Structure formats: structure tokens, C-alpha cells
XYZ file of N, CA and C in Angstrom:
807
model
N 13.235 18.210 15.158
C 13.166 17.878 13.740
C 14.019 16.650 13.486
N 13.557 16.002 12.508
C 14.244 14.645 12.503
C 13.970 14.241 10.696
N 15.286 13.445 10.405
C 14.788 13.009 8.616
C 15.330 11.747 8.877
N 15.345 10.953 7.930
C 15.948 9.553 7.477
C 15.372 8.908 6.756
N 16.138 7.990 6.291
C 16.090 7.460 4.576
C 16.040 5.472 5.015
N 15.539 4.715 4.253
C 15.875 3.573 4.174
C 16.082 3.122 2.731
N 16.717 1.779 2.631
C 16.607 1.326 1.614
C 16.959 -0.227 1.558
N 16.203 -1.416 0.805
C 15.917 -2.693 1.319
C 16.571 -3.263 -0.405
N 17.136 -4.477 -0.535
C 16.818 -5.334 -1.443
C 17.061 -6.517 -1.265
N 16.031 -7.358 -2.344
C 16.551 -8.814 -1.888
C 15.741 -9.277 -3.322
N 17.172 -10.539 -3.474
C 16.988 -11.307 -4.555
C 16.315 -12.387 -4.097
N 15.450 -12.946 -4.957
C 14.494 -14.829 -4.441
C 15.706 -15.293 -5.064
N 15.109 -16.461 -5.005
C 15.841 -17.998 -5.123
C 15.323 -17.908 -6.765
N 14.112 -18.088 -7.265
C 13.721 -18.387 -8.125
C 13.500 -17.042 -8.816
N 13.938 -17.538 -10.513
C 13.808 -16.770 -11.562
C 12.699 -15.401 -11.678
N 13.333 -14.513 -11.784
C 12.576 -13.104 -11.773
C 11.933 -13.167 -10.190
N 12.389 -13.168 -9.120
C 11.449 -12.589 -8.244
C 12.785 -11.982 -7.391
N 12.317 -11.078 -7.185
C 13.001 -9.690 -6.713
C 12.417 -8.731 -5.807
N 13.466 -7.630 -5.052
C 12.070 -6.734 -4.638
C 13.203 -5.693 -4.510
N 12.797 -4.203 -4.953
C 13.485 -3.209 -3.688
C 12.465 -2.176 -3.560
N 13.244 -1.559 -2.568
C 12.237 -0.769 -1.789
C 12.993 0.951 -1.195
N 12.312 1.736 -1.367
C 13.174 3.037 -1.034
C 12.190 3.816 -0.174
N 12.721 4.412 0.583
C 12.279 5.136 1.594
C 12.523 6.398 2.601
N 11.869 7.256 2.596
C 11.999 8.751 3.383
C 11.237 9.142 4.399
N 11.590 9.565 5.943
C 10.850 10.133 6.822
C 11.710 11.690 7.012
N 10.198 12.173 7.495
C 10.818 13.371 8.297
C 9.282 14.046 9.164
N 9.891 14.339 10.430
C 9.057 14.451 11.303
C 9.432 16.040 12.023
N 8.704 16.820 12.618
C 8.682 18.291 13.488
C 8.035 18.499 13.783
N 8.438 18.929 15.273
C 7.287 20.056 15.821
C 7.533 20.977 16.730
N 7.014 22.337 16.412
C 7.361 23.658 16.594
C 6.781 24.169 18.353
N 7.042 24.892 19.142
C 6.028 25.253 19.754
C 6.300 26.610 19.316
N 5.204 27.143 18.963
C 5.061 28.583 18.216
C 4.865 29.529 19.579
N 4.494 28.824 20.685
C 4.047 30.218 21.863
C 3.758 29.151 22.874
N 3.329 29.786 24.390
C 3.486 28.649 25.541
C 2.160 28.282 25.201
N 1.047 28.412 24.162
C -0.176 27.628 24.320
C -0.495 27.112 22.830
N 0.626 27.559 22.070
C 0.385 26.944 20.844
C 1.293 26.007 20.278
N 1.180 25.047 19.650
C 2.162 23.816 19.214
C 1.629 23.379 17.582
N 2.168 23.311 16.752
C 2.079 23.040 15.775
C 3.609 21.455 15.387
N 2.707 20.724 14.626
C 3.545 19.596 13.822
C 3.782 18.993 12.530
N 4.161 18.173 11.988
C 4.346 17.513 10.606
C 5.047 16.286 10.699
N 4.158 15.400 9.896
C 5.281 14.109 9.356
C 4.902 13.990 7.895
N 5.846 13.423 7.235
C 5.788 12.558 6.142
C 6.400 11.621 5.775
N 6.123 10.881 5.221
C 6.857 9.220 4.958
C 6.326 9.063 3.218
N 7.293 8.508 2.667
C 7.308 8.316 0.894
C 8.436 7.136 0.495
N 7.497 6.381 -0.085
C 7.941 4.970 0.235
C 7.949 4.994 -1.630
N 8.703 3.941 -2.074
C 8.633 3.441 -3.468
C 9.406 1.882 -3.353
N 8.615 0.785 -3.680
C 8.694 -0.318 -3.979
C 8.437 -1.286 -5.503
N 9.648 -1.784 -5.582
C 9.951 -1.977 -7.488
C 9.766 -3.314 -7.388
N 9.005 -4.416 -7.519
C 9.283 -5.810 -7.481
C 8.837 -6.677 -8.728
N 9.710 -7.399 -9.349
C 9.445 -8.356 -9.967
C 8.981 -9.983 -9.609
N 7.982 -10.617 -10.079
C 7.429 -11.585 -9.836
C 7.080 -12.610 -10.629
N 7.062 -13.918 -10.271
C 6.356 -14.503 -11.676
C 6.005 -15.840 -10.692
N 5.073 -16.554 -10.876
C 4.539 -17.508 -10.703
C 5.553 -19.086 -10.394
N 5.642 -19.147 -8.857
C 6.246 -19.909 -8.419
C 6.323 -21.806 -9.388
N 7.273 -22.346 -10.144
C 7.223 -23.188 -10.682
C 8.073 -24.638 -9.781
N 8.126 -24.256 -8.422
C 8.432 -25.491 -7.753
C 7.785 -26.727 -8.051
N 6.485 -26.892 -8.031
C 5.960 -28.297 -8.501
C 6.288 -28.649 -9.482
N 6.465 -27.927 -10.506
C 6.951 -28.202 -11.991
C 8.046 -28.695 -12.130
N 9.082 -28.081 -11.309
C 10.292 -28.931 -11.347
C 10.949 -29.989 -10.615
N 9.915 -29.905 -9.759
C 9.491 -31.482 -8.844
C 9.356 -32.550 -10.202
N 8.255 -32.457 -10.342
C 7.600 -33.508 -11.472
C 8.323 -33.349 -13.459
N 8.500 -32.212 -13.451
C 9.290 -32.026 -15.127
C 9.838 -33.530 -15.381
N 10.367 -34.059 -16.673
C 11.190 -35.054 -16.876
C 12.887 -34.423 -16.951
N 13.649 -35.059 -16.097
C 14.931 -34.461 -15.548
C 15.691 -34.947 -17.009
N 15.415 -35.599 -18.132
C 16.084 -36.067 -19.677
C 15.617 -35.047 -20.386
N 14.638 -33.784 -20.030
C 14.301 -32.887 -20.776
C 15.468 -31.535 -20.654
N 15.931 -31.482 -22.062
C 16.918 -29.963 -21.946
C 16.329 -28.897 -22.031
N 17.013 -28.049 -21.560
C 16.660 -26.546 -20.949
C 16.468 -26.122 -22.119
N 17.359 -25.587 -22.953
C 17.776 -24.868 -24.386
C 17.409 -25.244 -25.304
N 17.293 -24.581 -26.378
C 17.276 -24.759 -27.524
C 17.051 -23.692 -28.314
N 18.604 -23.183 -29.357
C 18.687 -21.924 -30.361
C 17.582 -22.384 -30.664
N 17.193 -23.381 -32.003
C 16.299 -23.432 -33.001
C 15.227 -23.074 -32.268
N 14.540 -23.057 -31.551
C 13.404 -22.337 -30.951
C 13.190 -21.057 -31.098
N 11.525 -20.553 -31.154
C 11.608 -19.527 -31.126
C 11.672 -19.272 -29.048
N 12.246 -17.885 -28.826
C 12.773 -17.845 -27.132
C 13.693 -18.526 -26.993
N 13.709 -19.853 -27.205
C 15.560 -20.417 -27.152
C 15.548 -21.483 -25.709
N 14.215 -21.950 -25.645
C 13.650 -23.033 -24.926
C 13.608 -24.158 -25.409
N 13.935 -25.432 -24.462
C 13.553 -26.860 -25.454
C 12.166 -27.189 -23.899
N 11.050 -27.914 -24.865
C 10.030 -28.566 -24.244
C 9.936 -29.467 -23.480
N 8.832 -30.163 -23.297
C 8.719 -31.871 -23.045
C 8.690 -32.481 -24.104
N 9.177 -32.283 -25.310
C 9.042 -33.504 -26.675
C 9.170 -34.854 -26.099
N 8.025 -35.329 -26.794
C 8.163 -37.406 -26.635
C 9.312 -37.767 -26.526
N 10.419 -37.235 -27.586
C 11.271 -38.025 -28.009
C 12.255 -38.188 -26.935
N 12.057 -37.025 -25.743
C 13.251 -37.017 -24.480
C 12.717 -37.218 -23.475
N 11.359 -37.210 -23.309
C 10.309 -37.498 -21.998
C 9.533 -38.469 -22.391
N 9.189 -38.878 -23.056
C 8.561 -39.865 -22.948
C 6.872 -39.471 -23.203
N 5.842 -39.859 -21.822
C 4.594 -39.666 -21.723
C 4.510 -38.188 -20.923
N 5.585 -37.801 -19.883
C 5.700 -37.163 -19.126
C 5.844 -35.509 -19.920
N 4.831 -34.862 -19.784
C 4.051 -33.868 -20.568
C 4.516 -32.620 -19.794
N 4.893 -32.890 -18.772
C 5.212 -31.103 -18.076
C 5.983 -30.038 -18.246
N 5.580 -29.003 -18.378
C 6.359 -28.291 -18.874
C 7.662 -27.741 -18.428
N 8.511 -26.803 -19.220
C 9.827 -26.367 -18.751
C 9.728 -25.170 -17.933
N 10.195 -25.576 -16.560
C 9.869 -24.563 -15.552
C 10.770 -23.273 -15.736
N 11.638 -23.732 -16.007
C 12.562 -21.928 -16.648
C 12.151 -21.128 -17.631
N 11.572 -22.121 -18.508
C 11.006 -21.220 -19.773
C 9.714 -20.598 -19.056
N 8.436 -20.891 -18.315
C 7.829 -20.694 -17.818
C 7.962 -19.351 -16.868
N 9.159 -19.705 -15.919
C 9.681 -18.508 -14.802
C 9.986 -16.980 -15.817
N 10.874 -17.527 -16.903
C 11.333 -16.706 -17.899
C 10.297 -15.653 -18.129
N 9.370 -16.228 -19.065
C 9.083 -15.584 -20.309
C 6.993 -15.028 -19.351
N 7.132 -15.241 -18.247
C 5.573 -14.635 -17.429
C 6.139 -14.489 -16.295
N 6.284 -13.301 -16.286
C 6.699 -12.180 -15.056
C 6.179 -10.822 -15.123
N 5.924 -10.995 -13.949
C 5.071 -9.111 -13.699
C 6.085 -8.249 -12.852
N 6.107 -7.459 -13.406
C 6.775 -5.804 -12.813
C 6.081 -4.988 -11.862
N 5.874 -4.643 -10.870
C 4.935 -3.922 -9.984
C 5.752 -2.725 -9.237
N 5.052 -1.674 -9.075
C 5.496 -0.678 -8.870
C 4.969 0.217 -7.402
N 5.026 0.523 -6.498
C 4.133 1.038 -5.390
C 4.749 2.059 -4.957
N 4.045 3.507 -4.928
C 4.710 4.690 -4.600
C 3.375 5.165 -3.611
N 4.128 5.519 -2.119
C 2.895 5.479 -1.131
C 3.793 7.201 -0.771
N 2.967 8.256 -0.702
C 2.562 9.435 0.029
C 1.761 9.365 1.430
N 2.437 9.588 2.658
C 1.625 9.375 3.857
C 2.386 10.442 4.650
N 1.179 11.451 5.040
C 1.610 12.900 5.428
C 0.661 13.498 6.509
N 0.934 13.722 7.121
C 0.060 14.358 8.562
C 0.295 15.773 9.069
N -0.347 16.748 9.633
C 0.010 17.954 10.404
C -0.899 18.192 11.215
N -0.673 18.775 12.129
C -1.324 18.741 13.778
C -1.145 20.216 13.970
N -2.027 21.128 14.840
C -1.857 21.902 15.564
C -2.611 21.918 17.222
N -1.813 22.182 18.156
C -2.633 22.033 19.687
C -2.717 23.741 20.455
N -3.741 23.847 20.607
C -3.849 24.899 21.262
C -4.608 24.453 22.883
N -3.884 25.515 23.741
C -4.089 25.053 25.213
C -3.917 26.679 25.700
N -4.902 27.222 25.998
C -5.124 28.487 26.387
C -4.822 28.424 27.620
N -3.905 29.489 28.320
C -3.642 29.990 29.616
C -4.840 30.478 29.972
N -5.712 30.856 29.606
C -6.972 31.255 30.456
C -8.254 30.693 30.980
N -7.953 29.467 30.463
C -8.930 28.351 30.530
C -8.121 27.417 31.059
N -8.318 26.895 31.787
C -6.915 25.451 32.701
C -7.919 24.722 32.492
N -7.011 23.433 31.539
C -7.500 22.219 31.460
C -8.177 21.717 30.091
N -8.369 22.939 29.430
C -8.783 22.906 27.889
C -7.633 22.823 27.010
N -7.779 22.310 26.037
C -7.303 21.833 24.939
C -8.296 21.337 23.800
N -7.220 22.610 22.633
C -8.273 22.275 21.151
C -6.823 21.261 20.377
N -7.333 20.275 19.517
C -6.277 20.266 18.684
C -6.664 20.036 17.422
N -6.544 19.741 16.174
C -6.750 20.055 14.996
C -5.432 18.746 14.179
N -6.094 17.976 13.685
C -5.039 16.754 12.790
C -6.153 16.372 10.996
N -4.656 16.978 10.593
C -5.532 16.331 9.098
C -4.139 15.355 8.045
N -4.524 14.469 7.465
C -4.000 13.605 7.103
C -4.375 13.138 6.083
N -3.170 13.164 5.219
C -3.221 12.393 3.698
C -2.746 11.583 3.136
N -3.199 10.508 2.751
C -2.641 9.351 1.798
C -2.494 9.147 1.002
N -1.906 8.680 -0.086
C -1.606 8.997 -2.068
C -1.207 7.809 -1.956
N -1.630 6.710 -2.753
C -1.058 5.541 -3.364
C -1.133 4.986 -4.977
N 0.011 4.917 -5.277
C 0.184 4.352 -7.011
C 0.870 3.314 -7.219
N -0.236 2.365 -7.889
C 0.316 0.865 -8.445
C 0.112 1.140 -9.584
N 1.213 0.736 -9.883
C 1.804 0.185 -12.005
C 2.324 -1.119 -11.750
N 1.011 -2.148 -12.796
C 1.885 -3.612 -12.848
C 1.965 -3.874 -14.158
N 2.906 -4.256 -14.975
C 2.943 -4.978 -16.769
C 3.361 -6.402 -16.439
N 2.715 -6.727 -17.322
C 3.265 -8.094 -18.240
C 3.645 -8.142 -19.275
N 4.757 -8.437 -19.898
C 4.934 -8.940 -21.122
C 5.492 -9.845 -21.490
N 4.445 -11.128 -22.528
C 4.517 -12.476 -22.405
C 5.542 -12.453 -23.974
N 6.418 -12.734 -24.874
C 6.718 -12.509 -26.110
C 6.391 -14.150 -26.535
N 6.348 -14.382 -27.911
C 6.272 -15.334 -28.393
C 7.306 -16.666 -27.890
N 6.972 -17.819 -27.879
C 7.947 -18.766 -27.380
C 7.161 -20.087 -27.209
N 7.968 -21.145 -28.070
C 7.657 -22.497 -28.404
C 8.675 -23.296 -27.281
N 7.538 -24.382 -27.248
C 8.221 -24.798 -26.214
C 7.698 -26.579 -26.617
N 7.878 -27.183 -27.603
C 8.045 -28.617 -28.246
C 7.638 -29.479 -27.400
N 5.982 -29.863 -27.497
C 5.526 -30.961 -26.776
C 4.801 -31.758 -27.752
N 4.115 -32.872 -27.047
C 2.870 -33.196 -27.722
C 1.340 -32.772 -27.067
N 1.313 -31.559 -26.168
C 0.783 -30.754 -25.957
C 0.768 -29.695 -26.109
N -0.467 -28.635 -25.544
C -0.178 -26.981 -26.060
C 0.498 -26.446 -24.757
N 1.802 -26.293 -25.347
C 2.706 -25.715 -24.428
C 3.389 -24.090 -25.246
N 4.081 -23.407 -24.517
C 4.845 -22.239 -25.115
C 3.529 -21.211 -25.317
N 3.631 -20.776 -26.491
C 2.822 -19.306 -26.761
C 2.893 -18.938 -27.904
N 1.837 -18.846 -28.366
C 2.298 -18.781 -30.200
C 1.570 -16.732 -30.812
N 1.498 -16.501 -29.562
C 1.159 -14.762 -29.667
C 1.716 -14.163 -28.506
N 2.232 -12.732 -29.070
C 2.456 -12.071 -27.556
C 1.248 -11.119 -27.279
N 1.444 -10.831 -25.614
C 0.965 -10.338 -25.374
C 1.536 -9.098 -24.075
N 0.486 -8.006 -24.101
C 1.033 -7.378 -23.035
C 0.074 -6.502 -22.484
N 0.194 -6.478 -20.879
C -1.041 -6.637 -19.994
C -0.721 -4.891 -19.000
N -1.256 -4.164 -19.298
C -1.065 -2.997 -18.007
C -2.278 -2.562 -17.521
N -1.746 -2.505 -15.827
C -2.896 -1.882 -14.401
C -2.415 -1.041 -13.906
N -3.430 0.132 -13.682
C -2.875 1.048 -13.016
C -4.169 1.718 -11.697
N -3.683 1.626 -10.528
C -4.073 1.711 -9.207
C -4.187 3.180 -8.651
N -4.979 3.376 -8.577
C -4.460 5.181 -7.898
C -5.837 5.390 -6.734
N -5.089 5.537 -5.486
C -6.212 5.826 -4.068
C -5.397 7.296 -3.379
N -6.543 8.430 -2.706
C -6.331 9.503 -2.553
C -7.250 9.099 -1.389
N -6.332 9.568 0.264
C -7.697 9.120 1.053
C -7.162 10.787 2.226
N -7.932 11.463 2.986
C -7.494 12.552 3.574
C -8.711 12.240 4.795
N -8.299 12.808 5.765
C -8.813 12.880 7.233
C -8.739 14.049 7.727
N -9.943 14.649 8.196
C -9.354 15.660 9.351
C -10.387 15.937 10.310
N -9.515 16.252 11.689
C -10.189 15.629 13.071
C -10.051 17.339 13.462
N -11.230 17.627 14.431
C -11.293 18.488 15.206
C -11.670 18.504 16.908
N -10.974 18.819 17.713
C -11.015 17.937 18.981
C -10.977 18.821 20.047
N -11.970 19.198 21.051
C -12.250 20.071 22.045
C -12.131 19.084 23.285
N -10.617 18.913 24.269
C -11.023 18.134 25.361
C -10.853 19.149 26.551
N -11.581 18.917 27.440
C -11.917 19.616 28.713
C -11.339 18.396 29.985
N -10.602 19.035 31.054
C -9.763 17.810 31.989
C -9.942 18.738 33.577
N -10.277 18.066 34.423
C -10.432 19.069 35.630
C -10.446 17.653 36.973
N -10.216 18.597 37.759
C -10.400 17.163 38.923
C -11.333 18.544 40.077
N -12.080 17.472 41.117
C -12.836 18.505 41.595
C -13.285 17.486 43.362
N -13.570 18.417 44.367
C -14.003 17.548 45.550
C -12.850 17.859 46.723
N -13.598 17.621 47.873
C -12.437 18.342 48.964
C -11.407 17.234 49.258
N -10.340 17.994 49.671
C -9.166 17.081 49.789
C -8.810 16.820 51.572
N -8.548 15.397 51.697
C -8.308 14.969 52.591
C -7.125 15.688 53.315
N -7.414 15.571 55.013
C -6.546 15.848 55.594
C -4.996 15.451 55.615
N -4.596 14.264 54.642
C -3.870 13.468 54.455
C -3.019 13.868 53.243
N -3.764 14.872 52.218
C -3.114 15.652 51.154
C -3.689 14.664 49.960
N -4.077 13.725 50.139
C -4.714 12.825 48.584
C -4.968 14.079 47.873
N -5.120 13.773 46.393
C -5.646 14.563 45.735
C -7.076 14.311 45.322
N -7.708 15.159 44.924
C -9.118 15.710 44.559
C -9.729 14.484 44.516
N -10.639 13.648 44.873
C -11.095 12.571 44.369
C -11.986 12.030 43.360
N -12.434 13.316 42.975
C -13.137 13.352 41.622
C -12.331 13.863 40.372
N -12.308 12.964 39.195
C -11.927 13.610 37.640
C -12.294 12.940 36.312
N -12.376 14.182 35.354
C -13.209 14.311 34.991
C -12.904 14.987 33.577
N -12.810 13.866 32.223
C -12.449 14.228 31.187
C -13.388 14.562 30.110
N -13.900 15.329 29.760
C -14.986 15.518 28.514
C -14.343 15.872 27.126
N -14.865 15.499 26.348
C -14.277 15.820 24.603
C -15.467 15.868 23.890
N -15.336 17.123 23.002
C -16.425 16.723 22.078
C -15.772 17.237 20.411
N -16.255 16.737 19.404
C -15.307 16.426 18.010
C -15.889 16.609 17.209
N -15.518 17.009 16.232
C -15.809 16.415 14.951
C -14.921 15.767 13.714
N -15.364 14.728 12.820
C -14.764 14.114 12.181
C -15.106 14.064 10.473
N -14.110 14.176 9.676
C -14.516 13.887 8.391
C -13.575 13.264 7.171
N -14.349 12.320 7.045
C -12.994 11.973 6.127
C -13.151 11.438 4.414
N -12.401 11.075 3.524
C -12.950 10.682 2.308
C -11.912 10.089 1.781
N -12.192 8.829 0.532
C -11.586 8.127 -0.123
C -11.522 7.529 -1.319
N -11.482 7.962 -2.452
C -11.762 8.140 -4.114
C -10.457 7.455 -4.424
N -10.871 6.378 -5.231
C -10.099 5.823 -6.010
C -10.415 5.291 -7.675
N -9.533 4.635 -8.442
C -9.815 4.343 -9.676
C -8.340 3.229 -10.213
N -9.148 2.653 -11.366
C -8.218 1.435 -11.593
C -8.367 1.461 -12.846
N -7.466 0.846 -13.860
C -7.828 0.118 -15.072
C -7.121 -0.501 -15.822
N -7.286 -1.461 -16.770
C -6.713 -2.822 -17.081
C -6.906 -2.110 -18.499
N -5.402 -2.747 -18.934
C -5.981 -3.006 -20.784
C -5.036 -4.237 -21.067
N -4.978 -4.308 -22.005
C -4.433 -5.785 -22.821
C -4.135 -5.722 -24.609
N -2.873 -5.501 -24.773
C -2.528 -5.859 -26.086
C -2.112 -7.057 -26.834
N -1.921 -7.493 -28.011
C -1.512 -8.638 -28.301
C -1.365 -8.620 -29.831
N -0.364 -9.452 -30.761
C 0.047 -9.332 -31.893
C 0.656 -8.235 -32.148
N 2.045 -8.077 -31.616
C 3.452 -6.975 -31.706
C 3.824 -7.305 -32.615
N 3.703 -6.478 -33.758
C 4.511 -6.625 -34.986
C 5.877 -7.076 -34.862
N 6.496 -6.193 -34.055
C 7.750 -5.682 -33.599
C 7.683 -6.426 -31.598
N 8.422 -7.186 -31.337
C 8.694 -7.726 -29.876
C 9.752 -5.988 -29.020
N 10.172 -5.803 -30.069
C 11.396 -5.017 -29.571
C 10.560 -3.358 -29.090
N 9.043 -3.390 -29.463
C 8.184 -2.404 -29.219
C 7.199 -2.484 -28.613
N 7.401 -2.840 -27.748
C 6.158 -3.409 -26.991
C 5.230 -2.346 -26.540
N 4.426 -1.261 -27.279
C 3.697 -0.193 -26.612
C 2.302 -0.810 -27.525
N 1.112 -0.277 -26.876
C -0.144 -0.214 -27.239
C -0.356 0.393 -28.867
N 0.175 0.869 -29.086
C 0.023 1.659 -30.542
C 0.704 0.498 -31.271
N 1.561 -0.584 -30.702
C 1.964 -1.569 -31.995
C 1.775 -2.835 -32.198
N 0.255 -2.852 -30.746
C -0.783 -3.723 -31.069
C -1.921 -4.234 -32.251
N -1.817 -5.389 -32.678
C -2.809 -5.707 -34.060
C -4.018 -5.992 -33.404
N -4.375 -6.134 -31.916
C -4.977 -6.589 -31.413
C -5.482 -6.394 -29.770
N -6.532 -7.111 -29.189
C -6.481 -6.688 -27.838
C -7.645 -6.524 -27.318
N -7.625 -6.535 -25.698
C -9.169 -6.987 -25.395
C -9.546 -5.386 -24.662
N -11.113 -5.225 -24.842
C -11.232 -4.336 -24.387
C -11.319 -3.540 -22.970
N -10.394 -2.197 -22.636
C -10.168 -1.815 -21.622
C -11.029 -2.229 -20.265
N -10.664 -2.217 -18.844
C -11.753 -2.395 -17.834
C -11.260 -1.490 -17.084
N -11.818 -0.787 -16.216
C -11.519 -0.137 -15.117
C -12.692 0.318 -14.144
N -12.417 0.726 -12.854
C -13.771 0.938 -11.719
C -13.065 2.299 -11.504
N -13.835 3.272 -10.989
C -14.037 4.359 -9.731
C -14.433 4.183 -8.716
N -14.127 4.572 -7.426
C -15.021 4.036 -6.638
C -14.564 5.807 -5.589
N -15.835 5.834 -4.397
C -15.677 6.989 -3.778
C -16.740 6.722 -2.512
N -15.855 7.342 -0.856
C -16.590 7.263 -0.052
C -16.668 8.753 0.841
N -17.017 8.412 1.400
C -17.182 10.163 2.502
C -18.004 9.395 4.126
N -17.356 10.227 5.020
C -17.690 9.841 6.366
C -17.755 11.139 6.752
N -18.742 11.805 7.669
C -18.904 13.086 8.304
C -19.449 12.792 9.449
N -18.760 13.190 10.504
C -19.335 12.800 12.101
C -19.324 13.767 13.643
N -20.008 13.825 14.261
C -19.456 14.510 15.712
C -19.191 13.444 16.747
N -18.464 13.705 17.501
C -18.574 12.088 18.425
C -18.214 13.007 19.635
N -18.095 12.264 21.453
C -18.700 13.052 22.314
C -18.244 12.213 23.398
N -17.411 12.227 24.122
C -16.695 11.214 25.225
C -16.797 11.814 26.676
N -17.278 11.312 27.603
C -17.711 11.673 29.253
C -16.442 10.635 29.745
N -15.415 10.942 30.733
C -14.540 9.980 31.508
C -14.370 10.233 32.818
N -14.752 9.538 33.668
C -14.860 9.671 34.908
C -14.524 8.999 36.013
N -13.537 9.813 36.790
C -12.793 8.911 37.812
C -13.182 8.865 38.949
N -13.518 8.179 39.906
C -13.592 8.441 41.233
C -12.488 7.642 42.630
N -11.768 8.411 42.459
C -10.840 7.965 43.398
C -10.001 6.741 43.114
N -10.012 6.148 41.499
C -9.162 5.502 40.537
C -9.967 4.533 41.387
N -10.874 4.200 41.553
C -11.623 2.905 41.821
C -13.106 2.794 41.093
N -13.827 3.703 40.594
C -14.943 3.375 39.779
C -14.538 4.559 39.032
N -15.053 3.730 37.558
C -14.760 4.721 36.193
C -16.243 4.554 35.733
N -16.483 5.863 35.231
C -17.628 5.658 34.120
C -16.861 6.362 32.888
N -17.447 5.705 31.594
C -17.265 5.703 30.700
C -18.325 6.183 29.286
N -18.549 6.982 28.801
C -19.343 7.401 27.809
C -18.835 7.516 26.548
N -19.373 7.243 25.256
C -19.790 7.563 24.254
C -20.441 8.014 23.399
N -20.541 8.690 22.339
C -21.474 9.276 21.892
C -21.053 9.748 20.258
N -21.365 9.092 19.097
C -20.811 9.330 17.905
C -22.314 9.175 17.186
């Protein structure tokens, strides 16, 4: 039996981008009797990252006579105004980094259990049995708030807005597995072993994967300091998909040695 934990963070260079990350294993396995074996893992991950749209070119090219600040603003940004740039129209890459950033959220469930059975009365057989599950959840927001940003272009944002997705995949597996192992043929005076062997398996497989998504979008917050859907004046209408698969199979493997110098090989699914 075994557990352990991780945990990661790291700050970017540039405004709002961030990441952390948390993490749990734990792994066992039992032998219940000399022909039975049973196991488990699980792993549960959660990752928090903030992001926003890299503004390096922007501050390559910005006019370097343009100030950062400004109270009288609404947000508390100063623009490209003529009067400090000139022709040079680009916008303020902090106010930019600032005020459009996404929040993302990822919580992953990944869990497995096994059982092997190997009968003393049968030499060379082996059943084993593995089923496996996956759970994944993404949450991403945006929220853009109002903010002028003084050009002689359309710069800043003269509405807020606020943007939520939500991700959810459920995927499960489970394998059923009959292998048969034998070696066979007379043995040399020399003691070599058997020169024939000889692996057969035959299976079955099934697995499935259902997921669903959906987007909405608010805009005109009475209130900045409330940013929920109910204190939207406005907003575009919801989107979201379902989606769903299924796989059901037997599959059927022949392996064959002869004296570790010619192999045949079979398939069959």
C-alpha cells in the first residue's frame, strides 16, 4: 500500500498568469489467497490557473510617453491619447493584461481496480478482470468590468461583461481477459527447455464516454461588485453540446515461439 500528495506553483512573468496545482495518489494490492490477487489505484488532481492573453507585442510597439494610470478614468487606466502619443494608436498593455483574464479550474478523478485469478488446477491459466474510471471538470469565467482607456480609437470597454464554461467528461473501461501459457515438445539431451511456446488469450472489451459542455454570457451589471447572472440587463443566448460514445468488443491473440527463433503472431478483434 502506498499514498502521496503533490503540490506545484508558479507565478508568470506577466500580469495574471499563474498556475497551481494539487495532487493525491494511492495505490494496493492484496493477495487474498495463493490464486487470487486483487488491486486499486487512484489519482485526484485539481489545477487553479489564471490567464490572460499574452501582451508582449503590445509593449514592444505601445508609445513609451504613454502613462500607465489614471484616477479620472473609469478602471484607473490612461490610453494612447494624441496628446502623449502622437499617431501611435496602441493600446495599454497593463490595462489590457488587467482587466481580460480567465480563471480555469480542472478537477481530474482517475481510478482503476484489478482482480487476477490463477487457479492451482489449471497450470498456466490466468483470468484477470480491470475496470477503470475517469471524471473530469472544467470551470472557466471571465470577467471583463467597464474601463476607458483615452484614444482616438475604440479602445477600453464601455460594457461589462461576464463569460462562464463548464466541461464535464465521465469515461469507464472494463476488460475481461482469459490468457492460457504452456510450453510443449521433447527436451534435448542437453536440458534446453521445451522448444515449443505458446500463449493464447481471448477477451472481452467495453468501454464508454458521455460528456457535456455549456457557455453562457452576461453583460450590463448594474452593480460591478455583483457579478452573478441574475444581475445581468443583458446577454447572449446559452450554447452547449452532449456528446456520447460506446465501444463493445471480443479480441483473440495466438503467440508463438519456436525455439526464440521464429514467432508467429495473431490477432483477432
Amino acid at each position: 500500500f502506498s499514498i502521496g500528495g503533490n503540490y506545484y506553483k508558479e507565478d508568470g512573468v506577466l500580469i495574471n498568469n499563474n498556475a497551481q496545482r494539487y495532487g493525491m495518489r494511492a495505490n494496493s494490492d492484496f493477495k487474498v489467497s495463493k490464486w487470487i490477487k486483487v488491486g486499486e489505484s487512484m489519482n485526484v488532481s485539481r489545477n487553479d490557473q489564471t490567464s490572460s492573453a499574452s501582451q508582449l507585442n503590445t509593449a514592444l510597439t505601445a508609445s513609451p510617453l504613454m502613462p500607465i494610470y489614471n484616477s479620472a478614468n473609469a478602471g484607473g487606466f490612461m490610453g494612447p491619447e494624441p496628446r502623449y502619443v502622437g499617431t501611435n494608436d496602441i493600446t495599454n498593455p497593463v490595462a489590457e493584461m488587467t482587466y481580460n483574464k480567465t480563471n480555469k479550474t480542472n478537477t481530474r478523478i482517475l481510478s482503476a481496480i484489478y482482480a487476477e485469478i490463477t487457479p492451482t488446477f489449471i497450470k498456466g491459466l490466468t483470468y484477470k478482470f480491470d475496470f477503470g474510471y475517469d471524471y473530469m471538470l472544467s470551470n472557466w469565467d471571465t470577467w471583463i468590468p467597464i474601463y476607458e482607456l483615452p484614444s482616438s480609437g475604440a479602445r477600453g470597454k464601455n460594457y461589462n461583461e461576464l463569460t462562464k464554461s463548464n466541461s464535464t467528461n465521465r469515461r469507464w473501461n472494463v476488460t475481461n481477459m482469459l490468457t492460457y501459457h504452456t510450453s510443449f515438445g521433447a527436451v534435448s539431451a542437453e536440458g534446453e527447455e521445451k522448444p515449443h511456446d505458446l500463449v493464447v488469450q481471448v477477451g472481452q472489451e467495453a468501454m464508454a464516454d458521455d460528456g457535456n459542455n455549456f457557455t453562457a454570457v452576461g453583460r450590463l451589471f448594474s452593480d460591478e461588485e455583483y457579478n452573478v447572472f441574475d444581475m445581468a440587463d443583458s446577454g447572449l443566448k446559452p450554447t452547449g453540446q452532449i456528446s456520447s460514445y460506446r465501444l463493445y468488443s471480443y479480441l483473440g491473440r495466438l503467440l508463438y515461439n519456436y525455439k526464440g527463433k521464429y514467432l508467429l503472431t495473431v490477432n483477432v478483434r
